[in-house]
């Protein structure tokens, strides 16, 4: 063990147990580092969790990429596209596409004796991934989504069910405008879902694609479009461009033009809002780093001031400025190490408790979720720790230069 490390350990132990005026400053410095690191870990986990929860709900309604029609009717309604084998083969040639499913939409109205609600009926089939709907199911069960037969079952949101005063298992009439005038259908409310995304919950219900096609007078090859799921969401922009180059602008035999859009384009306002959260996290990280750096510098200066006579004695005995600096560098490393250990333990513990117990609740009508979400990315935690350590090292190394300006003859007389 070097004499610098030996002296640093003695100073650290004395600061922990002694009654000198540096003791509160050391504790404040340790607490500042711990709190700063804890806040950074929790902030990252909360923002990443929030982005994951909200984006997953938006993606659940619209998938990652959609192939739609660019051709409109005189009533500004989108014409159906031919979702046949030719289009499917062209899409599958683009590597990175994980799943394809057809969908069809029809605007209609649900009506009870006391109220009514206009919304879009989303028709899906057996190829649709119902994981998202099952996760958000609140009452009843999922309808049988078929492309070959009508089940007359619908899945509505809790908001719509509350407005209309219906429950799972009850029957309700739906009305649609078509070429032959007003058409009526009687559906069974098979289930009720809730995502807390107001714009979606009040505008969408789900039924089988066979029924929607019949309401639109479409053939089995016609659909409103394709839902495409990608293997890696980070590549969604690149895959959208590749699909657009391959099938974008292409016409089917009815003259309908294909268009390709990512969910980031279809829900641009939501993803732009989520991107703003990254700036908030950056500001929090910068502020916490500044607070931690200030506490390190203040704690180091106080301990150096208290030990100024010792510094003079070491220099008088032949110690170089670099040797004395190493003493306080070792001391600061111990200080920072303890603060980082406490900060990591507290930050990870808070994240675990919130993830398991959901202690902090939110208003779902404002935040789209009912509790603060947590997502721990271990790479981000490691990077935060590494960045904190590097910045602390720079602050410590820079502060230690103050030792070089002390004069042994004067500092030995200091009390």
mmCIF file of C-alpha atoms in Angstrom:
data_model
loop_
_atom_site.group_PDB
_atom_site.id
_atom_site.type_symbol
_atom_site.label_atom_id
_atom_site.label_comp_id
_atom_site.label_asym_id
_atom_site.label_seq_id
_atom_site.Cartn_x
_atom_site.Cartn_y
_atom_site.Cartn_z
ATOM 1 C CA UNK A 1 0.000 0.000 0.000
ATOM 2 C CA UNK A 2 1.409 3.409 -0.980
ATOM 3 C CA UNK A 3 1.756 6.071 1.691
ATOM 4 C CA UNK A 4 -0.659 8.320 -0.249
ATOM 5 C CA UNK A 5 -3.408 5.684 -0.071
ATOM 6 C CA UNK A 6 -2.606 5.007 3.608
ATOM 7 C CA UNK A 7 -2.975 8.689 4.538
ATOM 8 C CA UNK A 8 -6.125 9.036 2.424
ATOM 9 C CA UNK A 9 -7.736 6.118 4.251
ATOM 10 C CA UNK A 10 -6.840 7.643 7.612
ATOM 11 C CA UNK A 11 -8.324 10.996 6.583
ATOM 12 C CA UNK A 12 -11.487 9.300 5.317
ATOM 13 C CA UNK A 13 -11.889 7.252 8.506
ATOM 14 C CA UNK A 14 -11.277 10.344 10.650
ATOM 15 C CA UNK A 15 -13.816 12.326 8.643
ATOM 16 C CA UNK A 16 -16.366 9.580 9.218
ATOM 17 C CA UNK A 17 -15.917 9.316 12.946
ATOM 18 C CA UNK A 18 -14.334 12.540 14.127
ATOM 19 C CA UNK A 19 -16.016 15.708 15.296
ATOM 20 C CA UNK A 20 -14.310 18.105 12.922
ATOM 21 C CA UNK A 21 -16.238 20.707 10.956
ATOM 22 C CA UNK A 22 -15.615 18.748 7.730
ATOM 23 C CA UNK A 23 -17.812 15.885 8.842
ATOM 24 C CA UNK A 24 -21.167 17.474 7.789
ATOM 25 C CA UNK A 25 -19.645 18.632 4.492
ATOM 26 C CA UNK A 26 -18.441 15.117 3.702
ATOM 27 C CA UNK A 27 -21.859 13.705 4.430
ATOM 28 C CA UNK A 28 -23.502 16.363 2.280
ATOM 29 C CA UNK A 29 -21.083 15.632 -0.560
ATOM 30 C CA UNK A 30 -21.787 11.895 -0.320
ATOM 31 C CA UNK A 31 -25.533 12.556 -0.196
ATOM 32 C CA UNK A 32 -25.292 14.925 -3.175
ATOM 33 C CA UNK A 33 -23.605 12.275 -5.308
ATOM 34 C CA UNK A 34 -26.049 9.577 -4.162
ATOM 35 C CA UNK A 35 -29.150 11.706 -4.781
ATOM 36 C CA UNK A 36 -27.864 12.901 -8.150
ATOM 37 C CA UNK A 37 -27.181 9.386 -9.394
ATOM 38 C CA UNK A 38 -30.465 8.101 -7.963
ATOM 39 C CA UNK A 39 -32.450 10.839 -9.739
ATOM 40 C CA UNK A 40 -30.667 10.133 -13.033
ATOM 41 C CA UNK A 41 -31.417 6.392 -12.855
ATOM 42 C CA UNK A 42 -35.068 6.915 -11.894
ATOM 43 C CA UNK A 43 -35.551 9.635 -14.544
ATOM 44 C CA UNK A 44 -34.200 7.409 -17.290
ATOM 45 C CA UNK A 45 -36.323 4.460 -16.167
ATOM 46 C CA UNK A 46 -39.507 6.549 -15.960
ATOM 47 C CA UNK A 47 -39.076 8.288 -19.326
ATOM 48 C CA UNK A 48 -38.145 5.072 -21.121
ATOM 49 C CA UNK A 49 -41.094 3.307 -19.499
ATOM 50 C CA UNK A 50 -43.473 6.114 -20.415
ATOM 51 C CA UNK A 51 -42.304 6.148 -24.033
ATOM 52 C CA UNK A 52 -42.636 2.366 -24.224
ATOM 53 C CA UNK A 53 -46.154 2.292 -22.783
ATOM 54 C CA UNK A 54 -47.587 5.110 -24.897
ATOM 55 C CA UNK A 55 -45.877 4.078 -28.139
ATOM 56 C CA UNK A 56 -46.919 0.434 -27.656
ATOM 57 C CA UNK A 57 -50.558 1.507 -27.341
ATOM 58 C CA UNK A 58 -50.407 3.652 -30.464
ATOM 59 C CA UNK A 59 -48.655 0.830 -32.320
ATOM 60 C CA UNK A 60 -51.291 -1.586 -31.022
ATOM 61 C CA UNK A 61 -53.961 0.365 -32.910
ATOM 62 C CA UNK A 62 -51.939 1.013 -36.053
ATOM 63 C CA UNK A 63 -49.078 -1.510 -36.194
ATOM 64 C CA UNK A 64 -45.575 -0.425 -37.279
ATOM 65 C CA UNK A 65 -46.230 0.176 -40.976
ATOM 66 C CA UNK A 66 -49.429 0.426 -43.003
ATOM 67 C CA UNK A 67 -50.005 -0.148 -46.701
ATOM 68 C CA UNK A 68 -52.974 2.029 -47.676
ATOM 69 C CA UNK A 69 -54.754 3.398 -50.707
ATOM 70 C CA UNK A 70 -53.781 6.822 -52.003
ATOM 71 C CA UNK A 71 -56.862 6.995 -54.225
ATOM 72 C CA UNK A 72 -59.991 8.726 -52.947
ATOM 73 C CA UNK A 73 -63.617 8.753 -54.046
ATOM 74 C CA UNK A 74 -65.608 11.910 -54.675
ATOM 75 C CA UNK A 75 -66.755 11.674 -51.008
ATOM 76 C CA UNK A 76 -63.087 11.730 -49.918
ATOM 77 C CA UNK A 77 -63.208 8.118 -48.771
ATOM 78 C CA UNK A 78 -60.245 5.849 -49.394
ATOM 79 C CA UNK A 79 -60.814 3.147 -51.986
ATOM 80 C CA UNK A 80 -59.899 -0.430 -51.022
ATOM 81 C CA UNK A 81 -56.641 -1.999 -52.111
ATOM 82 C CA UNK A 82 -56.193 -5.495 -53.464
ATOM 83 C CA UNK A 83 -54.460 -7.384 -50.652
ATOM 84 C CA UNK A 84 -53.780 -10.423 -52.786
ATOM 85 C CA UNK A 85 -50.834 -12.813 -53.142
ATOM 86 C CA UNK A 86 -49.066 -10.476 -55.565
ATOM 87 C CA UNK A 87 -48.912 -7.674 -53.015
ATOM 88 C CA UNK A 88 -48.031 -10.072 -50.191
ATOM 89 C CA UNK A 89 -45.065 -11.461 -52.141
ATOM 90 C CA UNK A 90 -43.790 -7.981 -52.904
ATOM 91 C CA UNK A 91 -43.928 -7.051 -49.207
ATOM 92 C CA UNK A 92 -42.238 -10.250 -48.026
ATOM 93 C CA UNK A 93 -39.244 -9.584 -50.276
ATOM 94 C CA UNK A 94 -38.290 -6.745 -47.921
ATOM 95 C CA UNK A 95 -36.307 -8.333 -45.106
ATOM 96 C CA UNK A 96 -37.256 -7.254 -41.614
ATOM 97 C CA UNK A 97 -41.039 -7.629 -41.943
ATOM 98 C CA UNK A 98 -42.251 -9.990 -39.244
ATOM 99 C CA UNK A 99 -46.029 -10.174 -39.693
ATOM 100 C CA UNK A 100 -48.717 -9.108 -42.165
ATOM 101 C CA UNK A 101 -52.450 -8.781 -41.507
ATOM 102 C CA UNK A 102 -55.338 -7.369 -43.515
ATOM 103 C CA UNK A 103 -57.821 -4.903 -42.083
ATOM 104 C CA UNK A 104 -60.966 -3.158 -43.254
ATOM 105 C CA UNK A 105 -62.791 -0.153 -41.828
ATOM 106 C CA UNK A 106 -66.335 1.147 -41.994
ATOM 107 C CA UNK A 107 -67.772 4.262 -40.383
ATOM 108 C CA UNK A 108 -70.979 3.563 -38.512
ATOM 109 C CA UNK A 109 -73.063 4.352 -35.471
ATOM 110 C CA UNK A 110 -73.922 2.380 -32.351
ATOM 111 C CA UNK A 111 -77.340 3.261 -30.912
ATOM 112 C CA UNK A 112 -79.287 2.438 -27.794
ATOM 113 C CA UNK A 113 -82.672 3.737 -26.688
ATOM 114 C CA UNK A 114 -81.077 6.623 -24.820
ATOM 115 C CA UNK A 115 -77.901 7.476 -26.705
ATOM 116 C CA UNK A 116 -75.824 6.932 -29.827
ATOM 117 C CA UNK A 117 -72.150 7.046 -30.770
ATOM 118 C CA UNK A 118 -70.444 7.428 -34.131
ATOM 119 C CA UNK A 119 -67.217 5.513 -34.603
ATOM 120 C CA UNK A 120 -65.101 3.452 -36.956
ATOM 121 C CA UNK A 121 -65.583 -0.310 -37.123
ATOM 122 C CA UNK A 122 -62.204 -2.014 -37.496
ATOM 123 C CA UNK A 123 -62.506 -5.391 -39.196
ATOM 124 C CA UNK A 124 -59.667 -7.868 -38.609
ATOM 125 C CA UNK A 125 -59.147 -11.554 -39.337
ATOM 126 C CA UNK A 126 -57.283 -14.620 -38.141
ATOM 127 C CA UNK A 127 -53.938 -13.215 -39.265
ATOM 128 C CA UNK A 128 -54.196 -10.264 -36.832
ATOM 129 C CA UNK A 129 -52.090 -10.395 -33.655
ATOM 130 C CA UNK A 130 -54.613 -9.974 -30.818
ATOM 131 C CA UNK A 131 -51.977 -9.713 -28.048
ATOM 132 C CA UNK A 132 -52.556 -5.974 -27.643
ATOM 133 C CA UNK A 133 -56.341 -6.360 -27.430
ATOM 134 C CA UNK A 134 -56.070 -9.237 -24.962
ATOM 135 C CA UNK A 135 -53.699 -7.223 -22.749
ATOM 136 C CA UNK A 136 -56.174 -4.328 -22.531
ATOM 137 C CA UNK A 137 -59.331 -6.435 -22.244
ATOM 138 C CA UNK A 138 -61.378 -5.389 -19.190
ATOM 139 C CA UNK A 139 -64.611 -7.374 -19.455
ATOM 140 C CA UNK A 140 -65.907 -10.349 -21.422
ATOM 141 C CA UNK A 141 -63.738 -12.010 -24.058
ATOM 142 C CA UNK A 142 -62.332 -11.266 -27.478
ATOM 143 C CA UNK A 143 -64.642 -11.796 -30.451
ATOM 144 C CA UNK A 144 -63.914 -14.486 -32.987
ATOM 145 C CA UNK A 145 -62.216 -12.504 -35.733
ATOM 146 C CA UNK A 146 -62.900 -14.327 -38.974
ATOM 147 C CA UNK A 147 -62.398 -13.600 -42.658
ATOM 148 C CA UNK A 148 -64.780 -16.358 -43.769
ATOM 149 C CA UNK A 149 -67.957 -15.861 -41.747
ATOM 150 C CA UNK A 150 -69.822 -13.209 -39.810
ATOM 151 C CA UNK A 151 -69.874 -13.593 -36.045
ATOM 152 C CA UNK A 152 -71.867 -10.427 -35.260
ATOM 153 C CA UNK A 153 -69.584 -9.815 -32.283
ATOM 154 C CA UNK A 154 -67.831 -6.551 -31.446
ATOM 155 C CA UNK A 155 -65.224 -5.345 -28.999
ATOM 156 C CA UNK A 156 -65.866 -1.807 -27.745
ATOM 157 C CA UNK A 157 -63.971 0.472 -25.377
ATOM 158 C CA UNK A 158 -65.022 1.169 -21.799
ATOM 159 C CA UNK A 159 -65.575 4.804 -22.736
ATOM 160 C CA UNK A 160 -68.091 3.855 -25.442
ATOM 161 C CA UNK A 161 -69.730 1.280 -23.177
ATOM 162 C CA UNK A 162 -70.110 3.896 -20.449
ATOM 163 C CA UNK A 163 -71.554 6.499 -22.836
ATOM 164 C CA UNK A 164 -74.086 4.029 -24.247
ATOM 165 C CA UNK A 165 -74.790 2.248 -20.954
ATOM 166 C CA UNK A 166 -74.075 -1.268 -22.232
ATOM 167 C CA UNK A 167 -72.168 -4.190 -20.707
ATOM 168 C CA UNK A 168 -70.363 -7.221 -22.038
ATOM 169 C CA UNK A 169 -72.823 -9.842 -23.292
ATOM 170 C CA UNK A 170 -75.567 -7.390 -24.260
ATOM 171 C CA UNK A 171 -76.879 -6.777 -27.771
ATOM 172 C CA UNK A 172 -76.703 -3.424 -29.538
ATOM 173 C CA UNK A 173 -77.786 -2.077 -32.922
ATOM 174 C CA UNK A 174 -75.352 -0.550 -35.398
ATOM 175 C CA UNK A 175 -76.276 1.562 -38.426
ATOM 176 C CA UNK A 176 -74.281 2.156 -41.608
ATOM 177 C CA UNK A 177 -74.709 4.285 -44.701
ATOM 178 C CA UNK A 178 -74.211 2.489 -47.991
ATOM 179 C CA UNK A 179 -75.142 2.587 -51.640
ATOM 180 C CA UNK A 180 -78.568 1.193 -50.843
ATOM 181 C CA UNK A 181 -79.230 3.641 -48.032
ATOM 182 C CA UNK A 182 -79.233 3.016 -44.292
ATOM 183 C CA UNK A 183 -78.311 -0.504 -43.180
ATOM 184 C CA UNK A 184 -78.751 -1.943 -39.697
ATOM 185 C CA UNK A 185 -76.909 -4.728 -37.899
ATOM 186 C CA UNK A 186 -77.343 -6.223 -34.456
ATOM 187 C CA UNK A 187 -74.101 -7.026 -32.662
ATOM 188 C CA UNK A 188 -73.285 -8.729 -29.401
ATOM 189 C CA UNK A 189 -70.852 -6.824 -27.178
ATOM 190 C CA UNK A 190 -68.441 -9.699 -26.709
ATOM 191 C CA UNK A 191 -65.878 -7.718 -24.730
ATOM 192 C CA UNK A 192 -64.827 -4.321 -23.439
ATOM 193 C CA UNK A 193 -61.278 -2.957 -23.655
ATOM 194 C CA UNK A 194 -59.550 0.117 -22.235
ATOM 195 C CA UNK A 195 -56.252 1.678 -23.290
ATOM 196 C CA UNK A 196 -56.772 5.192 -21.843
ATOM 197 C CA UNK A 197 -55.842 6.686 -25.239
ATOM 198 C CA UNK A 198 -58.905 8.892 -25.499
ATOM 199 C CA UNK A 199 -58.631 9.636 -29.213
ATOM 200 C CA UNK A 200 -58.595 5.921 -29.990
ATOM 201 C CA UNK A 201 -60.926 4.560 -27.313
ATOM 202 C CA UNK A 202 -63.792 6.829 -28.339
ATOM 203 C CA UNK A 203 -63.375 6.237 -32.087
ATOM 204 C CA UNK A 204 -62.679 2.520 -32.604
ATOM 205 C CA UNK A 205 -64.406 -0.784 -32.071
ATOM 206 C CA UNK A 206 -63.321 -4.174 -33.436
ATOM 207 C CA UNK A 207 -65.206 -6.864 -35.301
ATOM 208 C CA UNK A 208 -64.480 -9.517 -37.929
ATOM 209 C CA UNK A 209 -63.193 -8.416 -41.323
ATOM 210 C CA UNK A 210 -65.826 -10.524 -43.120
ATOM 211 C CA UNK A 211 -68.645 -8.353 -41.758
ATOM 212 C CA UNK A 212 -66.911 -5.083 -42.651
ATOM 213 C CA UNK A 213 -66.201 -6.278 -46.185
ATOM 214 C CA UNK A 214 -69.857 -7.187 -46.669
ATOM 215 C CA UNK A 215 -70.937 -3.791 -45.351
ATOM 216 C CA UNK A 216 -68.585 -2.154 -47.890
ATOM 217 C CA UNK A 217 -69.678 -4.519 -50.710
ATOM 218 C CA UNK A 218 -66.061 -5.648 -51.152
ATOM 219 C CA UNK A 219 -64.730 -8.956 -52.394
ATOM 220 C CA UNK A 220 -62.490 -11.209 -50.286
ATOM 221 C CA UNK A 221 -59.400 -9.672 -51.918
ATOM 222 C CA UNK A 222 -60.324 -6.115 -50.988
ATOM 223 C CA UNK A 223 -59.187 -4.486 -47.763
ATOM 224 C CA UNK A 224 -58.506 -1.042 -46.386
ATOM 225 C CA UNK A 225 -54.873 -2.040 -46.221
ATOM 226 C CA UNK A 226 -52.175 -4.130 -44.618
ATOM 227 C CA UNK A 227 -50.818 -3.910 -41.082
ATOM 228 C CA UNK A 228 -47.112 -4.735 -41.096
ATOM 229 C CA UNK A 229 -45.104 -5.580 -37.979
ATOM 230 C CA UNK A 230 -41.315 -5.274 -38.115
ATOM 231 C CA UNK A 231 -38.771 -7.278 -36.138
ATOM 232 C CA UNK A 232 -36.826 -4.230 -34.959
ATOM 233 C CA UNK A 233 -38.708 -0.983 -34.356
ATOM 234 C CA UNK A 234 -35.475 0.996 -34.667
ATOM 235 C CA UNK A 235 -35.477 0.067 -38.374
ATOM 236 C CA UNK A 236 -39.066 1.111 -39.043
ATOM 237 C CA UNK A 237 -38.068 4.270 -40.945
ATOM 238 C CA UNK A 238 -35.615 2.398 -43.163
ATOM 239 C CA UNK A 239 -38.081 -0.413 -43.869
ATOM 240 C CA UNK A 240 -40.806 2.120 -44.694
ATOM 241 C CA UNK A 241 -38.573 3.737 -47.300
ATOM 242 C CA UNK A 242 -37.630 0.364 -48.788
ATOM 243 C CA UNK A 243 -41.273 -0.675 -49.021
ATOM 244 C CA UNK A 244 -42.159 2.693 -50.512
ATOM 245 C CA UNK A 245 -39.516 2.205 -53.203
ATOM 246 C CA UNK A 246 -40.825 -1.277 -53.956
ATOM 247 C CA UNK A 247 -44.618 -0.870 -53.937
ATOM 248 C CA UNK A 248 -45.296 2.843 -53.343
ATOM 249 C CA UNK A 249 -47.113 4.386 -56.294
ATOM 250 C CA UNK A 250 -47.898 0.963 -57.723
ATOM 251 C CA UNK A 251 -51.443 0.461 -59.109
ATOM 252 C CA UNK A 252 -53.668 -2.574 -58.792
ATOM 253 C CA UNK A 253 -55.949 -3.728 -61.573
ATOM 254 C CA UNK A 254 -58.661 -1.294 -60.442
ATOM 255 C CA UNK A 255 -56.317 1.689 -60.716
ATOM 256 C CA UNK A 256 -55.925 2.137 -56.941
ATOM 257 C CA UNK A 257 -52.469 3.453 -55.956
ATOM 258 C CA UNK A 258 -50.611 1.961 -52.991
ATOM 259 C CA UNK A 259 -49.092 4.158 -50.291
ATOM 260 C CA UNK A 260 -46.763 3.113 -47.456
ATOM 261 C CA UNK A 261 -46.656 4.932 -44.111
ATOM 262 C CA UNK A 262 -44.952 4.257 -40.797
ATOM 263 C CA UNK A 263 -46.743 4.697 -37.487
ATOM 264 C CA UNK A 264 -44.425 7.646 -36.803
ATOM 265 C CA UNK A 265 -45.965 9.405 -39.795
ATOM 266 C CA UNK A 266 -49.555 8.368 -39.087
ATOM 267 C CA UNK A 267 -49.304 9.420 -35.411
ATOM 268 C CA UNK A 268 -46.716 12.146 -35.831
ATOM 269 C CA UNK A 269 -48.089 14.333 -33.021
ATOM 270 C CA UNK A 270 -47.740 11.529 -30.462
ATOM 271 C CA UNK A 271 -44.191 10.553 -31.409
ATOM 272 C CA UNK A 272 -43.127 14.197 -31.614
ATOM 273 C CA UNK A 273 -44.432 14.679 -28.088
ATOM 274 C CA UNK A 274 -42.532 11.610 -26.885
ATOM 275 C CA UNK A 275 -39.354 12.917 -28.516
ATOM 276 C CA UNK A 276 -39.619 16.094 -26.417
ATOM 277 C CA UNK A 277 -39.237 13.926 -23.300
ATOM 278 C CA UNK A 278 -35.671 13.128 -24.341
ATOM 279 C CA UNK A 279 -34.777 16.799 -23.996
ATOM 280 C CA UNK A 280 -36.259 16.829 -20.488
ATOM 281 C CA UNK A 281 -34.091 13.886 -19.511
ATOM 282 C CA UNK A 282 -30.989 15.588 -20.875
ATOM 283 C CA UNK A 283 -31.738 18.678 -18.798
ATOM 284 C CA UNK A 284 -32.213 16.557 -15.671
ATOM 285 C CA UNK A 285 -28.937 14.720 -16.282
ATOM 286 C CA UNK A 286 -27.030 17.975 -16.798
ATOM 287 C CA UNK A 287 -28.477 19.519 -13.636
ATOM 288 C CA UNK A 288 -27.747 16.434 -11.533
ATOM 289 C CA UNK A 289 -24.168 16.253 -12.841
ATOM 290 C CA UNK A 290 -23.677 19.918 -11.951
ATOM 291 C CA UNK A 291 -25.048 19.359 -8.437
ATOM 292 C CA UNK A 292 -22.848 16.305 -7.921
ATOM 293 C CA UNK A 293 -19.772 18.130 -9.209
ATOM 294 C CA UNK A 294 -20.433 21.086 -6.909
ATOM 295 C CA UNK A 295 -20.775 18.844 -3.861
ATOM 296 C CA UNK A 296 -17.541 17.020 -4.739
ATOM 297 C CA UNK A 297 -15.607 20.285 -5.104
ATOM 298 C CA UNK A 298 -17.059 21.787 -1.920
ATOM 299 C CA UNK A 299 -16.358 18.661 0.100
ATOM 300 C CA UNK A 300 -12.799 18.393 -1.214
ATOM 301 C CA UNK A 301 -12.051 22.073 -0.545
ATOM 302 C CA UNK A 302 -13.353 21.823 3.022
ATOM 303 C CA UNK A 303 -11.269 18.755 3.817
ATOM 304 C CA UNK A 304 -8.214 20.394 2.220
ATOM 305 C CA UNK A 305 -8.770 23.532 4.287
ATOM 306 C CA UNK A 306 -9.075 21.472 7.444
ATOM 307 C CA UNK A 307 -5.894 19.536 6.630
ATOM 308 C CA UNK A 308 -3.877 22.505 5.421
ATOM 309 C CA UNK A 309 -1.316 22.169 8.237
ATOM 310 C CA UNK A 310 -0.883 18.505 7.333
ATOM 311 C CA UNK A 311 -0.289 19.484 3.714
ATOM 312 C CA UNK A 312 2.436 21.865 4.824
ATOM 313 C CA UNK A 313 4.027 19.192 7.004
ATOM 314 C CA UNK A 314 4.063 16.657 4.181
ATOM 315 C CA UNK A 315 5.677 19.174 1.863
ATOM 316 C CA UNK A 316 8.259 20.095 4.532
ATOM 317 C CA UNK A 317 9.140 16.394 4.879
ATOM 318 C CA UNK A 318 9.860 16.229 1.145
ATOM 319 C CA UNK A 319 6.531 15.167 -0.377
ATOM 320 C CA UNK A 320 5.962 16.571 -3.843
ATOM 321 C CA UNK A 321 2.836 18.390 -4.924
ATOM 322 C CA UNK A 322 1.849 15.328 -6.959
ATOM 323 C CA UNK A 323 2.151 13.032 -3.938
ATOM 324 C CA UNK A 324 -0.024 15.293 -1.812
ATOM 325 C CA UNK A 325 -2.512 15.570 -4.635
ATOM 326 C CA UNK A 326 -2.682 11.781 -4.842
ATOM 327 C CA UNK A 327 -3.671 11.685 -1.170
ATOM 328 C CA UNK A 328 -6.732 13.827 -1.797
ATOM 329 C CA UNK A 329 -7.499 12.128 -5.097
ATOM 330 C CA UNK A 330 -7.653 8.781 -3.277
ATOM 331 C CA UNK A 331 -9.825 10.367 -0.614
ATOM 332 C CA UNK A 332 -12.214 11.805 -3.222
ATOM 333 C CA UNK A 333 -12.456 8.458 -5.002
ATOM 334 C CA UNK A 334 -13.571 6.858 -1.723
ATOM 335 C CA UNK A 335 -16.114 9.625 -1.291
ATOM 336 C CA UNK A 336 -17.468 9.307 -4.820
ATOM 337 C CA UNK A 337 -17.466 5.499 -4.645
ATOM 338 C CA UNK A 338 -19.609 5.464 -1.521
ATOM 339 C CA UNK A 339 -22.008 8.027 -2.972
ATOM 340 C CA UNK A 340 -22.354 6.090 -6.242
ATOM 341 C CA UNK A 341 -22.968 2.830 -4.389
ATOM 342 C CA UNK A 342 -25.731 4.393 -2.290
ATOM 343 C CA UNK A 343 -27.213 6.142 -5.349
ATOM 344 C CA UNK A 344 -27.350 2.915 -7.363
ATOM 345 C CA UNK A 345 -28.942 0.963 -4.528
ATOM 346 C CA UNK A 346 -31.586 3.626 -3.863
ATOM 347 C CA UNK A 347 -32.321 4.243 -7.548
ATOM 348 C CA UNK A 348 -32.706 0.568 -8.442
ATOM 349 C CA UNK A 349 -34.724 -0.094 -5.279
ATOM 350 C CA UNK A 350 -37.172 2.727 -6.066
ATOM 351 C CA UNK A 351 -37.545 1.469 -9.636
ATOM 352 C CA UNK A 352 -38.188 -2.079 -8.430
ATOM 353 C CA UNK A 353 -40.794 -1.005 -5.866
ATOM 354 C CA UNK A 354 -42.628 1.190 -8.399
ATOM 355 C CA UNK A 355 -42.555 -1.568 -11.030
ATOM 356 C CA UNK A 356 -43.915 -4.193 -8.643
ATOM 357 C CA UNK A 357 -46.282 -2.197 -6.428
ATOM 358 C CA UNK A 358 -47.194 0.782 -8.656
ATOM 359 C CA UNK A 359 -46.990 3.141 -5.703
ATOM 360 C CA UNK A 360 -47.146 6.406 -7.681
ATOM 361 C CA UNK A 361 -50.475 6.691 -9.523
ATOM 362 C CA UNK A 362 -51.331 8.908 -12.495
ATOM 363 C CA UNK A 363 -54.502 10.300 -13.998
ATOM 364 C CA UNK A 364 -55.037 8.130 -17.117
ATOM 365 C CA UNK A 365 -57.144 10.819 -18.781
ATOM 366 C CA UNK A 366 -54.053 13.064 -18.833
ATOM 367 C CA UNK A 367 -51.077 10.691 -19.005
ATOM 368 C CA UNK A 368 -52.742 7.748 -20.840
ATOM 369 C CA UNK A 369 -51.546 5.344 -18.108
ATOM 370 C CA UNK A 370 -52.696 4.784 -14.535
ATOM 371 C CA UNK A 371 -49.294 4.595 -12.806
ATOM 372 C CA UNK A 372 -45.713 5.716 -13.367
ATOM 373 C CA UNK A 373 -44.148 3.156 -15.732
ATOM 374 C CA UNK A 374 -40.639 1.797 -15.255
ATOM 375 C CA UNK A 375 -38.276 0.318 -17.815
ATOM 376 C CA UNK A 376 -34.725 -0.406 -16.742
ATOM 377 C CA UNK A 377 -32.169 -0.487 -19.514
ATOM 378 C CA UNK A 378 -29.005 -1.860 -17.953
ATOM 379 C CA UNK A 379 -26.829 -0.366 -20.662
ATOM 380 C CA UNK A 380 -28.192 3.095 -19.818
ATOM 381 C CA UNK A 381 -27.573 2.509 -16.100
ATOM 382 C CA UNK A 382 -23.978 1.490 -16.811
ATOM 383 C CA UNK A 383 -23.439 4.505 -19.077
ATOM 384 C CA UNK A 384 -24.818 6.868 -16.422
ATOM 385 C CA UNK A 385 -22.446 5.384 -13.853
ATOM 386 C CA UNK A 386 -19.483 5.598 -16.206
ATOM 387 C CA UNK A 387 -20.291 9.205 -17.130
ATOM 388 C CA UNK A 388 -20.677 10.135 -13.454
ATOM 389 C CA UNK A 389 -17.361 8.507 -12.624
ATOM 390 C CA UNK A 390 -15.503 10.209 -15.480
ATOM 391 C CA UNK A 391 -16.917 13.668 -14.698
ATOM 392 C CA UNK A 392 -16.161 13.179 -11.009
ATOM 393 C CA UNK A 393 -12.600 12.179 -11.877
ATOM 394 C CA UNK A 394 -12.128 15.346 -13.929
ATOM 395 C CA UNK A 395 -13.548 17.505 -11.136
ATOM 396 C CA UNK A 396 -11.347 15.808 -8.534
ATOM 397 C CA UNK A 397 -8.228 16.072 -10.663
ATOM 398 C CA UNK A 398 -8.881 19.744 -11.390
ATOM 399 C CA UNK A 399 -9.585 20.610 -7.757
ATOM 400 C CA UNK A 400 -6.426 18.899 -6.561
ATOM 401 C CA UNK A 401 -4.299 21.526 -8.357
ATOM 402 C CA UNK A 402 -5.135 23.950 -5.532
ATOM 403 C CA UNK A 403 -2.609 22.070 -3.396
ATOM 404 C CA UNK A 404 0.214 23.321 -5.616
ATOM 405 C CA UNK A 405 -0.317 26.947 -4.531
ATOM 406 C CA UNK A 406 0.092 26.282 -0.800
ATOM 407 C CA UNK A 407 3.365 27.362 0.901
ATOM 408 C CA UNK A 408 4.783 24.946 3.521
ATOM 409 C CA UNK A 409 6.067 27.720 5.810
ATOM 410 C CA UNK A 410 2.658 29.386 6.026
ATOM 411 C CA UNK A 411 0.427 26.305 6.039
ATOM 412 C CA UNK A 412 2.297 24.664 8.934
ATOM 413 C CA UNK A 413 1.389 27.654 11.146
ATOM 414 C CA UNK A 414 -2.291 27.480 10.165
ATOM 415 C CA UNK A 415 -4.722 26.429 12.873
#
